[in-house]
Amino acid sequence: ELTIELTLTDKSGKVIDKTKFPIQQRSATIHHERTFLSKVDNSVQYYSIAPALGAGQKALILSVHGASVEARNQARAYKQKDWAHIVAATNRRPFGFNWEDWGRIDALEVLAEAKKVFNTIPEQTYLTGHSMGGHGTWFLGTTYPDKFAAIAPCASYPDISTYGSDKGDEMHDIFKAYGSIKRSANSGRVKSLVQNLKQSGVYILHGDADSTVPISQVREMRQILGTFHPNFCYYEYPGGEHWYGDHSVDWFPIFEFFKRQTIPANKEVKEIDFHTATPAVSATDYWLKLQQQIRPFDFSNINVKLDKQQITVKTENVSIMEIDLPSLHLNGEITININDQTLKIAADKKAILALKDAKWEFINDINTTEKYAERQGGFKFAFNNNVVFVYATGGSASEREWYLNRARFDAETFLYKGNGSIDVVADSEFSLEKYKDRNVVLYGNASNNRAWKLLLESSPIQIDNQQIKVGDKVLKGNDLAAYFVLPRKDSKTALVGVVAGTSEKGMKATWANNYISGITGFPDVMIFKADLLLNGLPNMQVSGFFDNNWSAKTLEFNP
């Protein structure tokens, strides 16, 4: 055990506080923890390891825990294996984000970190999890079908939306404004993406006496998989409750099943049936990449078949896609038949296909000023990419106090829910160069936040203390509030999120920050009256998604 002394100083070097704390130093050959820096907020996160026994290159198994479970306890439920490292991510907290949103990002960051640290066998990568982590297994497995050779959900439920009750959507479907909100959560609709699992092995384990997650959840999935999947196993543990010992997860047949599965090389994949709700979450599947949708956050499908020198493509809700031809190791000229239109290209070139005026054509590069895979939108996506919160220092004393406290409240909420460490700075301290290529969440409007002009001068949405202008339409009132997201103009990847109101009444309408949650959907834009907090969706004024050029033409105005 080591004792670490931590000293906090101000800019002049004056000591403000000191503290000491112990840390345990453990052998790398037994269960232990490691840390890394997250790209979400540059914070230190940990993951836990059940390292493989013996030397040599090993397989990698990512394990995702259930609600209230620490990653260190998840890893210690597994005995060490002689053929694979077992790595447990945190979901950013024991409850975290249901392995969606920032929980999803944590799982991917841990997966990438563990592959690098342990130099694992790339084609032998697997996924398993229990309870909420069982949902995470279904979700991550359907979302990233080319990352895992096989998955094993234990005591699982597929969709949060249908876990416990499936009536939530029905209650709100009568409201026009709910359409885009519901659509923005499509990436978590596992049953709509389940065809992706055709590419991976699946082992389902569930106790038949589980009173926490009903057995009906996986019996339905067994029935769905049975209609198309050639490679899945299903086992109901007799008398098993939700947790019936470490073998609830450390189940020998799962690992024997995993051993028989491998991820094929790109050149070995001759057919892909890829489903996704948005390239912001899931863009690639082997040698395919979806760059842009016709309808953002609606379901897209790309079906491709490779036969010698010809690739046949069928698409739904796709406007730009890529085919990584060089990774297929073909020669000569390739014929691409896409939606019954024929195009030809050399085999050593990446094929970027764009739909223009109902015709497909090749383009040389992705236009990064438009929506594309690395920058799509969805308000919650602003809270990523080493995000910085910038609060207003203009306006009245109550405005200044509100926006400072609001930014701190969001940062502390992210700390509480997601073990986050987000920089909170005044607009007077913000500069484009100092915070280059970082996402920004701006608290305030054009009248009181001086960073507005730097970041949002050309925004199709303009907000001051009297009105909100959306394109060529003006909404007047002192009780209007808004959440929206736009690209940062001086960056190819960064986003700007906005939390703003037209006055004190409007700004206080943004109090509920349930966008820092793993079970909520937020489109690009939500503009609402303060009475939304009382009356609900009838007081939503504008909602929806910017078009692919980030214009307001496709936003929905609600009477």
PDB file of C-alpha atoms in Angstrom, residues 202-206 218-219 221-222 231-237:
ATOM      1  CA  VAL A 202     -25.085 -15.374 -29.189  1.00  0.00           C
ATOM      2  CA  TYR A 203     -25.359 -17.292 -25.898  1.00  0.00           C
ATOM      3  CA  ILE A 204     -28.363 -16.398 -23.689  1.00  0.00           C
ATOM      4  CA  LEU A 205     -28.287 -17.362 -19.982  1.00  0.00           C
ATOM      5  CA  HIS A 206     -31.193 -16.641 -17.626  1.00  0.00           C
ATOM      6  CA  VAL A 218     -35.285 -13.450 -23.190  1.00  0.00           C
ATOM      7  CA  ARG A 219     -37.887 -15.936 -24.325  1.00  0.00           C
ATOM      8  CA  MET A 221     -35.447 -12.731 -27.899  1.00  0.00           C
ATOM      9  CA  ARG A 222     -35.056 -16.495 -28.361  1.00  0.00           C
ATOM     10  CA  ASN A 231     -25.561 -19.564 -34.366  1.00  0.00           C
ATOM     11  CA  PHE A 232     -27.094 -19.030 -30.933  1.00  0.00           C
ATOM     12  CA  CYS A 233     -27.451 -20.998 -27.698  1.00  0.00           C
ATOM     13  CA  TYR A 234     -30.116 -20.572 -25.043  1.00  0.00           C
ATOM     14  CA  TYR A 235     -30.137 -21.884 -21.475  1.00  0.00           C
ATOM     15  CA  GLU A 236     -32.573 -21.367 -18.609  1.00  0.00           C
ATOM     16  CA  TYR A 237     -30.900 -22.148 -15.287  1.00  0.00           C
TER      17      TYR A 237
END
